[in-house]
mmCIF file of C-alpha atoms and ligand atoms in Angstrom:
data_model
loop_
_atom_site.group_PDB
_atom_site.id
_atom_site.type_symbol
_atom_site.label_atom_id
_atom_site.label_comp_id
_atom_site.label_asym_id
_atom_site.label_seq_id
_atom_site.Cartn_x
_atom_site.Cartn_y
_atom_site.Cartn_z
ATOM 1 C CA MET A 5 -65.546 10.788 20.214
ATOM 2 C CA PHE A 6 -65.341 8.799 23.183
ATOM 3 C CA GLY A 7 -67.061 8.766 26.759
ATOM 4 C CA ILE A 8 -67.112 6.607 29.759
ATOM 5 C CA GLU A 9 -69.740 6.216 32.007
ATOM 6 C CA PHE A 10 -69.319 5.590 35.909
ATOM 7 C CA VAL A 11 -72.085 4.756 38.256
ATOM 8 C CA PRO A 12 -71.287 6.498 41.505
ATOM 9 C CA ASN A 13 -71.835 2.874 43.640
ATOM 10 C CA GLU A 14 -68.718 3.885 45.347
ATOM 11 C CA PRO A 15 -67.502 7.005 46.790
ATOM 12 C CA ALA A 16 -67.185 9.745 44.628
ATOM 13 C CA LEU A 17 -63.697 10.609 45.470
ATOM 14 C CA LYS A 18 -62.920 7.064 44.086
ATOM 15 C CA VAL A 19 -65.083 7.916 41.063
ATOM 16 C CA GLY A 20 -62.886 11.122 40.938
ATOM 17 C CA TYR A 21 -59.728 8.931 41.051
ATOM 18 C CA MET A 22 -61.174 6.993 37.851
ATOM 19 C CA ALA A 23 -62.384 9.826 36.197
ATOM 20 C CA LYS A 24 -58.691 11.617 36.215
ATOM 21 C CA LEU A 25 -57.582 7.926 34.638
ATOM 22 C CA ALA A 26 -60.175 8.360 31.942
ATOM 23 C CA GLU A 27 -59.071 11.991 31.124
ATOM 24 C CA ASP A 28 -55.391 10.607 31.051
ATOM 25 C CA ALA A 29 -56.430 7.921 28.882
ATOM 26 C CA GLY A 30 -57.895 10.485 26.384
ATOM 27 C CA PHE A 31 -61.576 10.256 26.869
ATOM 28 C CA ASP A 32 -63.633 13.075 25.815
ATOM 29 C CA THR A 33 -66.646 12.822 27.750
ATOM 30 C CA ILE A 34 -67.352 11.375 31.298
ATOM 31 C CA TRP A 35 -71.097 10.517 32.413
ATOM 32 C CA ILE A 36 -72.328 9.641 35.836
ATOM 33 C CA THR A 37 -75.623 7.755 36.345
ATOM 34 C CA ASP A 38 -78.787 8.988 38.392
ATOM 35 C CA HIS A 39 -80.436 6.505 40.365
ATOM 36 C CA TYR A 40 -81.209 7.610 43.895
ATOM 37 C CA ASN A 41 -79.887 4.283 45.932
ATOM 38 C CA ASN A 42 -76.444 5.861 44.422
ATOM 39 C CA ARG A 43 -74.416 8.602 45.227
ATOM 40 C CA ASP A 44 -76.048 11.950 44.304
ATOM 41 C CA VAL A 45 -74.841 12.552 40.490
ATOM 42 C CA TYR A 46 -74.074 16.190 41.066
ATOM 43 C CA SER A 47 -72.022 16.103 44.123
ATOM 44 C CA THR A 48 -70.174 13.342 42.041
ATOM 45 C CA LEU A 49 -70.094 15.580 38.873
ATOM 46 C CA ALA A 50 -68.759 18.220 41.279
ATOM 47 C CA ILE A 51 -65.652 16.193 42.606
ATOM 48 C CA LEU A 52 -65.229 15.252 39.050
ATOM 49 C CA ALA A 53 -64.858 18.942 37.645
ATOM 50 C CA LEU A 54 -62.097 19.252 40.335
ATOM 51 C CA ALA A 55 -60.519 16.339 39.473
ATOM 52 C CA THR A 56 -59.955 16.755 35.709
ATOM 53 C CA SER A 57 -59.259 19.826 33.627
ATOM 54 C CA ARG A 58 -60.666 18.875 30.063
ATOM 55 C CA VAL A 59 -62.998 16.319 29.670
ATOM 56 C CA ARG A 60 -66.806 17.410 29.266
ATOM 57 C CA LEU A 61 -68.996 16.013 32.366
ATOM 58 C CA GLY A 62 -72.504 15.112 31.992
ATOM 59 C CA THR A 63 -75.321 13.605 33.750
ATOM 60 C CA GLY A 64 -75.746 10.078 32.045
ATOM 61 C CA VAL A 65 -79.144 10.537 32.639
ATOM 62 C CA THR A 66 -81.292 12.299 34.853
ATOM 63 C CA ASN A 67 -84.829 12.552 34.472
ATOM 64 C CA PRO A 68 -87.695 15.316 35.214
ATOM 65 C CA TYR A 69 -89.404 13.224 38.159
ATOM 66 C CA THR A 70 -87.206 12.943 40.736
ATOM 67 C CA ARG A 71 -86.130 16.627 40.929
ATOM 68 C CA ASN A 72 -88.004 19.844 39.770
ATOM 69 C CA VAL A 73 -86.587 20.949 36.566
ATOM 70 C CA ALA A 74 -85.484 24.206 37.986
ATOM 71 C CA VAL A 75 -83.462 22.514 40.418
ATOM 72 C CA THR A 76 -82.010 20.602 37.591
ATOM 73 C CA ALA A 77 -81.016 23.850 35.924
ATOM 74 C CA SER A 78 -79.367 25.301 38.922
ATOM 75 C CA SER A 79 -77.698 21.785 39.644
ATOM 76 C CA ILE A 80 -76.045 21.561 36.222
ATOM 77 C CA ALA A 81 -75.284 25.512 35.860
ATOM 78 C CA SER A 82 -73.508 25.230 39.176
ATOM 79 C CA ILE A 83 -71.473 21.976 37.605
ATOM 80 C CA ASN A 84 -70.797 24.032 34.486
ATOM 81 C CA GLU A 85 -69.358 27.138 36.686
ATOM 82 C CA ILE A 86 -67.282 24.532 38.733
ATOM 83 C CA SER A 87 -66.156 22.843 35.644
ATOM 84 C CA GLY A 88 -65.240 26.042 33.848
ATOM 85 C CA GLY A 89 -67.876 25.450 31.134
ATOM 86 C CA ARG A 90 -67.498 21.695 30.497
ATOM 87 C CA ALA A 91 -71.042 20.476 31.802
ATOM 88 C CA ILE A 92 -73.633 18.651 29.461
ATOM 89 C CA LEU A 93 -77.139 17.812 30.724
ATOM 90 C CA GLY A 94 -78.444 14.030 29.864
ATOM 91 C CA ILE A 95 -81.644 13.593 30.807
ATOM 92 C CA GLY A 96 -84.185 10.606 29.826
ATOM 93 C CA PRO A 97 -87.674 9.445 31.297
ATOM 94 C CA GLY A 98 -86.011 7.448 34.107
ATOM 95 C CA ASP A 99 -86.930 3.913 34.575
ATOM 96 C CA LYS A 100 -90.278 2.588 36.294
ATOM 97 C CA ALA A 101 -89.000 0.243 38.928
ATOM 98 C CA THR A 102 -87.074 2.941 40.124
ATOM 99 C CA PHE A 103 -90.058 5.488 40.423
ATOM 100 C CA ASP A 104 -92.273 2.689 41.750
ATOM 101 C CA ALA A 105 -89.793 2.153 44.793
ATOM 102 C CA MET A 106 -89.769 5.732 45.095
ATOM 103 C CA GLY A 107 -93.583 5.989 45.348
ATOM 104 C CA ILE A 108 -93.431 8.567 42.248
ATOM 105 C CA ALA A 109 -95.889 8.046 39.346
ATOM 106 C CA TRP A 110 -94.223 7.642 35.885
ATOM 107 C CA GLU A 111 -96.470 9.848 33.867
ATOM 108 C CA LYS A 112 -96.644 10.501 30.032
ATOM 109 C CA PRO A 113 -92.585 10.153 29.837
ATOM 110 C CA LEU A 114 -92.373 11.634 26.533
ATOM 111 C CA SER A 115 -94.266 14.554 27.404
ATOM 112 C CA ALA A 116 -92.535 15.192 30.681
ATOM 113 C CA VAL A 117 -89.083 14.990 28.827
ATOM 114 C CA ARG A 118 -90.197 17.066 26.082
ATOM 115 C CA ASP A 119 -91.858 19.823 28.586
ATOM 116 C CA SER A 120 -88.691 19.690 30.682
ATOM 117 C CA VAL A 121 -86.231 20.107 27.908
ATOM 118 C CA ALA A 122 -88.473 23.296 26.704
ATOM 119 C CA ALA A 123 -88.298 24.498 30.318
ATOM 120 C CA LEU A 124 -84.412 24.108 30.845
ATOM 121 C CA ARG A 125 -83.487 25.636 27.664
ATOM 122 C CA GLU A 126 -85.271 28.778 29.026
ATOM 123 C CA LEU A 127 -83.982 28.471 32.500
ATOM 124 C CA LEU A 128 -80.488 27.862 31.473
ATOM 125 C CA ALA A 129 -80.814 31.211 29.209
ATOM 126 C CA LYS A 130 -81.608 32.883 32.538
ATOM 127 C CA LYS A 131 -85.129 33.780 31.313
ATOM 128 C CA ARG A 132 -88.129 34.116 33.582
ATOM 129 C CA VAL A 133 -90.263 30.612 32.689
ATOM 130 C CA GLU A 134 -94.060 30.788 32.378
ATOM 131 C CA GLY A 135 -95.518 27.568 31.173
ATOM 132 C CA HIS A 136 -94.026 24.100 31.001
ATOM 133 C CA GLY A 137 -95.174 23.456 34.425
ATOM 134 C CA MET A 138 -93.171 26.204 35.658
ATOM 135 C CA ALA A 139 -94.668 29.895 37.007
ATOM 136 C CA GLY A 140 -92.378 32.448 36.885
ATOM 137 C CA ALA A 141 -89.043 30.569 37.727
ATOM 138 C CA GLN A 142 -85.705 32.415 37.107
ATOM 139 C CA LEU A 143 -81.990 31.502 37.808
ATOM 140 C CA ALA A 144 -80.186 34.285 39.733
ATOM 141 C CA PHE A 145 -76.898 33.562 37.868
ATOM 142 C CA SER A 146 -75.576 32.778 34.479
ATOM 143 C CA ALA A 147 -75.484 29.176 33.368
ATOM 144 C CA GLY A 148 -73.199 29.573 30.768
ATOM 145 C CA LYS A 149 -73.708 27.287 27.450
ATOM 146 C CA ILE A 150 -74.736 23.747 28.320
ATOM 147 C CA PRO A 151 -75.787 20.985 25.792
ATOM 148 C CA ILE A 152 -79.105 19.082 26.665
ATOM 149 C CA TYR A 153 -78.890 15.339 25.516
ATOM 150 C CA ILE A 154 -81.602 12.657 25.649
ATOM 151 C CA GLY A 155 -81.631 9.199 26.968
ATOM 152 C CA ALA A 156 -83.490 7.247 24.574
ATOM 153 C CA GLN A 157 -84.497 3.908 23.174
ATOM 154 C CA GLY A 158 -88.162 4.054 22.006
ATOM 155 C CA PRO A 159 -89.322 5.420 18.489
ATOM 156 C CA LYS A 160 -91.044 8.396 19.843
ATOM 157 C CA MET A 161 -88.327 9.305 22.487
ATOM 158 C CA LEU A 162 -85.416 8.828 19.647
ATOM 159 C CA GLU A 163 -87.317 11.066 17.093
ATOM 160 C CA MET A 164 -88.207 13.443 19.570
ATOM 161 C CA ALA A 165 -84.608 13.611 20.478
ATOM 162 C CA GLY A 166 -83.634 14.260 16.711
ATOM 163 C CA MET A 167 -86.094 17.405 16.914
ATOM 164 C CA ILE A 168 -85.189 18.923 20.130
ATOM 165 C CA ALA A 169 -81.734 17.798 21.848
ATOM 166 C CA ASP A 170 -78.109 18.330 21.459
ATOM 167 C CA GLY A 171 -77.222 14.609 21.215
ATOM 168 C CA VAL A 172 -79.148 11.548 22.165
ATOM 169 C CA LEU A 173 -77.924 8.599 24.346
ATOM 170 C CA VAL A 174 -79.048 5.413 23.046
ATOM 171 C CA ASN A 175 -78.427 2.515 25.368
ATOM 172 C CA ALA A 176 -77.475 -0.004 23.171
ATOM 173 C CA SER A 177 -74.150 -1.943 21.946
ATOM 174 C CA HIS A 178 -75.029 -3.542 18.559
ATOM 175 C CA PRO A 179 -75.277 -1.940 15.342
ATOM 176 C CA ASP A 180 -78.783 -3.617 14.492
ATOM 177 C CA ASP A 181 -80.241 -1.416 17.304
ATOM 178 C CA PHE A 182 -78.383 1.814 15.779
ATOM 179 C CA LYS A 183 -79.578 0.714 12.233
ATOM 180 C CA TYR A 184 -82.978 1.195 13.867
ATOM 181 C CA ALA A 185 -82.229 4.303 16.071
ATOM 182 C CA VAL A 186 -80.249 6.619 13.879
ATOM 183 C CA PRO A 187 -82.849 7.242 10.897
ATOM 184 C CA LEU A 188 -85.289 7.889 13.559
ATOM 185 C CA VAL A 189 -83.140 10.586 15.062
ATOM 186 C CA ARG A 190 -82.293 11.870 11.677
ATOM 187 C CA GLN A 191 -86.187 11.877 10.864
ATOM 188 C CA GLY A 192 -86.675 13.947 13.973
ATOM 189 C CA ALA A 193 -83.998 16.467 12.968
ATOM 190 C CA GLU A 194 -85.510 16.767 9.804
ATOM 191 C CA LYS A 195 -89.114 17.207 11.056
ATOM 192 C CA ALA A 196 -87.801 19.961 12.960
ATOM 193 C CA GLY A 197 -86.194 21.877 10.055
ATOM 194 C CA ARG A 198 -82.539 20.832 11.733
ATOM 195 C CA ASP A 199 -79.588 19.465 9.967
ATOM 196 C CA PRO A 200 -79.467 15.835 11.509
ATOM 197 C CA LYS A 201 -75.439 16.388 11.702
ATOM 198 C CA GLU A 202 -76.507 18.933 14.454
ATOM 199 C CA VAL A 203 -77.307 15.936 16.826
ATOM 200 C CA GLU A 204 -74.692 13.976 18.154
ATOM 201 C CA ILE A 205 -75.594 10.176 18.349
ATOM 202 C CA SER A 206 -74.394 8.352 21.151
ATOM 203 C CA ALA A 207 -73.878 4.820 21.511
ATOM 204 C CA TYR A 208 -74.087 4.147 25.423
ATOM 205 C CA THR A 209 -72.792 0.558 25.607
ATOM 206 C CA SER A 210 -71.931 -1.966 27.926
ATOM 207 C CA PHE A 211 -68.346 -2.491 27.530
ATOM 208 C CA SER A 212 -65.843 -4.849 28.931
ATOM 209 C CA ALA A 213 -62.356 -5.096 27.676
ATOM 210 C CA ASP A 214 -59.797 -7.337 28.804
ATOM 211 C CA LYS A 215 -56.722 -9.122 27.240
ATOM 212 C CA ASN A 216 -58.340 -12.209 28.341
ATOM 213 C CA PRO A 217 -61.953 -12.725 26.429
ATOM 214 C CA ASP A 218 -63.484 -14.739 28.541
ATOM 215 C CA LYS A 219 -62.688 -12.676 31.605
ATOM 216 C CA ALA A 220 -64.210 -9.846 29.297
ATOM 217 C CA ALA A 221 -67.326 -12.187 28.761
ATOM 218 C CA ASN A 222 -67.519 -12.921 32.286
ATOM 219 C CA GLU A 223 -67.689 -9.521 33.809
ATOM 220 C CA ALA A 224 -70.181 -8.531 31.056
ATOM 221 C CA LYS A 225 -72.707 -10.868 32.304
ATOM 222 C CA ILE A 226 -74.282 -9.526 35.322
ATOM 223 C CA VAL A 227 -74.889 -6.333 33.233
ATOM 224 C CA VAL A 228 -76.642 -8.054 30.411
ATOM 225 C CA ALA A 229 -78.577 -9.901 32.326
ATOM 226 C CA PHE A 230 -79.837 -6.919 33.642
ATOM 227 C CA ILE A 231 -80.464 -5.338 30.152
ATOM 228 C CA VAL A 232 -82.001 -8.522 29.078
ATOM 229 C CA ALA A 233 -84.483 -8.246 31.757
ATOM 230 C CA GLY A 234 -85.305 -4.973 30.828
ATOM 231 C CA SER A 235 -85.501 -5.141 27.126
ATOM 232 C CA PRO A 236 -88.899 -4.746 25.541
ATOM 233 C CA GLU A 237 -90.008 -7.823 23.123
ATOM 234 C CA THR A 238 -89.477 -5.530 20.125
ATOM 235 C CA VAL A 239 -85.577 -5.499 20.866
ATOM 236 C CA LEU A 240 -85.428 -9.083 21.787
ATOM 237 C CA SER A 241 -86.908 -10.246 18.985
ATOM 238 C CA ARG A 242 -84.989 -7.943 16.702
ATOM 239 C CA HIS A 243 -82.141 -10.272 17.794
ATOM 240 C CA GLY A 244 -83.718 -13.371 17.631
ATOM 241 C CA ILE A 245 -83.529 -13.748 21.349
ATOM 242 C CA GLU A 246 -86.710 -16.033 22.212
ATOM 243 C CA ALA A 247 -88.878 -14.293 25.179
ATOM 244 C CA GLU A 248 -88.269 -17.783 27.185
ATOM 245 C CA GLU A 249 -84.794 -17.370 27.115
ATOM 246 C CA ALA A 250 -85.219 -13.513 28.556
ATOM 247 C CA ALA A 251 -88.051 -14.666 30.996
ATOM 248 C CA ALA A 252 -85.532 -17.069 32.524
ATOM 249 C CA VAL A 253 -83.019 -14.130 32.956
ATOM 250 C CA SER A 254 -85.899 -11.901 34.411
ATOM 251 C CA ARG A 255 -87.408 -14.761 36.599
ATOM 252 C CA ALA A 256 -83.982 -15.367 38.296
ATOM 253 C CA ILE A 257 -83.131 -11.588 38.797
ATOM 254 C CA ALA A 258 -86.662 -10.995 40.375
ATOM 255 C CA LYS A 259 -86.379 -13.856 42.932
ATOM 256 C CA GLY A 260 -82.672 -12.616 43.382
ATOM 257 C CA ASP A 261 -81.037 -15.663 42.287
ATOM 258 C CA PHE A 262 -78.219 -14.097 40.779
ATOM 259 C CA GLY A 263 -76.266 -17.322 40.138
ATOM 260 C CA SER A 264 -79.361 -18.789 37.797
ATOM 261 C CA ALA A 265 -79.626 -15.358 36.235
ATOM 262 C CA LEU A 266 -75.933 -15.615 35.366
ATOM 263 C CA ALA A 267 -76.084 -19.324 33.995
ATOM 264 C CA ALA A 268 -79.363 -18.210 31.884
ATOM 265 C CA VAL A 269 -77.454 -15.474 30.143
ATOM 266 C CA THR A 270 -76.363 -16.898 26.680
ATOM 267 C CA SER A 271 -73.257 -15.762 24.595
ATOM 268 C CA THR A 272 -75.782 -14.161 21.896
ATOM 269 C CA MET A 273 -77.076 -12.341 24.587
ATOM 270 C CA ILE A 274 -73.454 -10.890 25.497
ATOM 271 C CA ASP A 275 -72.692 -10.541 21.860
ATOM 272 C CA VAL A 276 -75.987 -8.393 21.300
ATOM 273 C CA PHE A 277 -76.210 -6.322 24.510
ATOM 274 C CA SER A 278 -72.552 -5.558 25.205
ATOM 275 C CA VAL A 279 -69.323 -4.502 23.461
ATOM 276 C CA SER A 280 -66.927 -7.217 25.032
ATOM 277 C CA GLY A 281 -63.715 -9.125 24.312
ATOM 278 C CA THR A 282 -59.920 -7.986 23.393
ATOM 279 C CA PRO A 283 -59.122 -4.722 22.485
ATOM 280 C CA VAL A 284 -59.163 -5.838 18.814
ATOM 281 C CA GLU A 285 -62.757 -7.553 19.098
ATOM 282 C CA CYS A 286 -63.976 -4.644 20.967
ATOM 283 C CA ARG A 287 -62.382 -2.300 18.227
ATOM 284 C CA ALA A 288 -64.070 -4.408 15.703
ATOM 285 C CA ARG A 289 -67.500 -3.412 17.072
ATOM 286 C CA VAL A 290 -66.649 0.031 17.506
ATOM 287 C CA ASP A 291 -66.257 0.338 14.035
ATOM 288 C CA GLU A 292 -69.293 -1.570 13.196
ATOM 289 C CA LEU A 293 -71.286 0.894 15.403
ATOM 290 C CA LEU A 294 -69.359 3.984 13.811
ATOM 291 C CA ALA A 295 -70.502 2.871 10.617
ATOM 292 C CA THR A 296 -74.366 3.097 11.549
ATOM 293 C CA GLY A 297 -73.994 6.960 11.966
ATOM 294 C CA VAL A 298 -72.877 6.813 15.600
ATOM 295 C CA THR A 299 -70.836 9.829 16.439
ATOM 296 C CA GLN A 300 -69.867 8.935 19.998
ATOM 297 C CA ILE A 301 -69.283 5.708 21.787
ATOM 298 C CA VAL A 302 -69.529 5.749 25.647
ATOM 299 C CA VAL A 303 -67.992 3.052 27.397
ATOM 300 C CA GLY A 304 -70.715 1.953 29.593
ATOM 301 C CA SER A 305 -70.523 -0.373 32.748
ATOM 302 C CA PRO A 306 -68.766 -2.907 33.637
ATOM 303 C CA ILE A 307 -65.660 -1.234 31.694
ATOM 304 C CA GLY A 308 -63.648 -4.568 32.155
ATOM 305 C CA PRO A 309 -62.751 -7.243 34.951
ATOM 306 C CA ASN A 310 -60.221 -4.526 36.576
ATOM 307 C CA LYS A 311 -61.483 -0.907 35.978
ATOM 308 C CA GLU A 312 -58.351 0.484 36.134
ATOM 309 C CA ARG A 313 -56.713 -1.730 33.937
ATOM 310 C CA SER A 314 -59.317 -1.759 31.425
ATOM 311 C CA ILE A 315 -59.533 2.052 31.139
ATOM 312 C CA LYS A 316 -55.811 1.793 30.484
ATOM 313 C CA LEU A 317 -55.775 -0.750 27.821
ATOM 314 C CA ILE A 318 -58.919 1.064 26.152
ATOM 315 C CA GLY A 319 -56.933 4.126 26.296
ATOM 316 C CA LYS A 320 -53.932 2.226 24.603
ATOM 317 C CA GLU A 321 -55.487 0.132 22.398
ATOM 318 C CA ILE A 322 -58.839 1.312 21.398
ATOM 319 C CA LEU A 323 -59.447 4.707 21.431
HETATM 320 C C1 LIG B 625 -91.030 5.958 28.150
HETATM 321 C C2 LIG B 625 -90.084 5.015 27.152
HETATM 322 O O1 LIG B 625 -89.025 5.844 26.750
HETATM 323 P P1 LIG B 625 -87.714 5.132 26.187
HETATM 324 O O2 LIG B 625 -86.851 5.781 25.394
HETATM 325 O O3 LIG B 625 -87.774 3.817 26.011
HETATM 326 O O4 LIG B 625 -86.793 5.030 27.876
HETATM 327 C C3 LIG B 625 -85.789 4.093 27.941
HETATM 328 C C4 LIG B 625 -84.529 4.659 28.617
HETATM 329 O O5 LIG B 625 -84.186 5.671 27.763
HETATM 330 C C5 LIG B 625 -85.137 5.471 30.128
HETATM 331 O O6 LIG B 625 -85.401 4.593 30.903
HETATM 332 C C6 LIG B 625 -83.734 5.849 30.653
HETATM 333 O O7 LIG B 625 -83.995 6.819 31.468
HETATM 334 C C7 LIG B 625 -82.805 5.031 30.839
HETATM 335 N N1 LIG B 625 -81.843 5.477 31.217
HETATM 336 C C8 LIG B 625 -81.386 5.754 32.820
HETATM 337 N N2 LIG B 625 -82.486 5.898 33.551
HETATM 338 C C9 LIG B 625 -82.235 6.499 34.769
HETATM 339 O O8 LIG B 625 -83.240 6.461 35.520
HETATM 340 N N3 LIG B 625 -81.138 6.761 35.482
HETATM 341 C C10 LIG B 625 -79.832 6.614 34.651
HETATM 342 O O9 LIG B 625 -78.926 6.706 35.024
HETATM 343 C C11 LIG B 625 -80.184 6.406 33.215
HETATM 344 C C12 LIG B 625 -78.839 6.027 32.308
HETATM 345 C C13 LIG B 625 -79.424 5.868 30.902
HETATM 346 C C14 LIG B 625 -78.338 6.362 29.882
HETATM 347 C C15 LIG B 625 -78.406 5.942 28.621
HETATM 348 C C16 LIG B 625 -79.790 5.745 28.229
HETATM 349 O O10 LIG B 625 -80.139 5.847 26.972
HETATM 350 C C17 LIG B 625 -80.783 5.436 29.137
HETATM 351 C C18 LIG B 625 -80.681 5.482 30.344
HETATM 352 C C19 LIG B 625 -91.074 4.772 26.108
HETATM 353 O O11 LIG B 625 -91.810 3.967 26.448
HETATM 354 N N4 LIG B 625 -91.055 5.465 24.979
HETATM 355 C C20 LIG B 625 -92.084 5.128 23.972
HETATM 356 C C21 LIG B 625 -93.142 6.293 24.144
HETATM 357 C C22 LIG B 625 -94.120 6.284 25.078
HETATM 358 C C23 LIG B 625 -95.308 7.328 24.991
HETATM 359 O O12 LIG B 625 -95.681 7.330 23.741
HETATM 360 N N5 LIG B 625 -95.680 7.709 26.050
HETATM 361 C C24 LIG B 625 -96.596 9.066 25.698
HETATM 362 C C25 LIG B 625 -97.998 8.457 26.442
HETATM 363 C C26 LIG B 625 -97.822 7.126 26.687
HETATM 364 C C27 LIG B 625 -98.327 7.167 28.427
HETATM 365 O O13 LIG B 625 -99.716 7.550 28.777
HETATM 366 O O14 LIG B 625 -97.512 7.001 28.734
HETATM 367 C C28 LIG B 625 -96.172 10.126 26.444
HETATM 368 O O15 LIG B 625 -95.431 9.947 27.328
HETATM 369 O O16 LIG B 625 -96.741 11.040 26.258
HETATM 370 C C29 LIG B 625 -91.267 5.681 22.558
HETATM 371 O O17 LIG B 625 -90.492 6.405 22.598
HETATM 372 O O18 LIG B 625 -91.986 5.011 21.666
#
């Protein structure tokens, strides 16, 4: 199963055009990121619902802080109705930097995600919800069947996703991260008395494919820089990346000195935090990821030096 992520940092109609390209190239799912400073995720998904006819359409990922969960239920149910039943809700704890900027206290993210998924299950079943922070909220229209996926990286979030979600979206591009994550998700499913096969495990990668491997790697650099800057110590040491090397990238980004940040990104960092290179090289990494128990590959930003060309190239030579 192959998905693709679009960040709505360009007009929704343009994202709609790319979505149609991706559908024609053979992708199965399309994920739209949710950050307050980009276009609204649901407006963008509505455009995609009209621009496509087969692909499934997901929030990749929303969070329980910037929208009340009853509003999230109404929004994803509306997308499900507009798209003829193709919506997927992806929800994660969100990221601290974003919430600091918005003046939102990032409290108890694990519990917040758990409670919001429980409330969503009931709201999307058109039930009157008492509890999980709700006091009688109820949708006035039928949502239809909407899978709920969790965006997770930490051990507890991964296990919880296995316990309660239909799928998990793990922001990682290297097999070692999935040798760590997959058993935790399966453990969660078993703890909840579920068949682990019920939980779709998606590698939500940073992907950059081009016939020219240097161009592909170059395009991945800026995304890798932000991933390095946001990676916990445990992830860096899993891959033998020195804290000082990562700090050099973080410091440069914090100063807005992107030239130095890019210069501080090593080829190891690109290899660890992205799937990048020629189609043959990318396909080799995809096969490594699938061998760890991953069941869906999501092609995440930057996709390639020229998005349109890379979408077609990936469709032709990798899917
Ligand atoms: C909260 C954090 O969970 P995490 O899984 O590491 O979260 C990292 C990311 O998944 C999270 O930031 C996501 O929202 C990031 N994210 C996006 N975040 C966005 O805001 N927008 C996006 O579009 C987005 C896309 C996306 C796609 C895939 C993906 O995997 C993640 C994505 C964490 O620290 N988890 C710990 C648990 C922390 C804990 O125990 N908390 C307790 C108590 C501690 C306390 O008091 O806070 C609790 O919450 O009850 C763990 O899993 O072990």
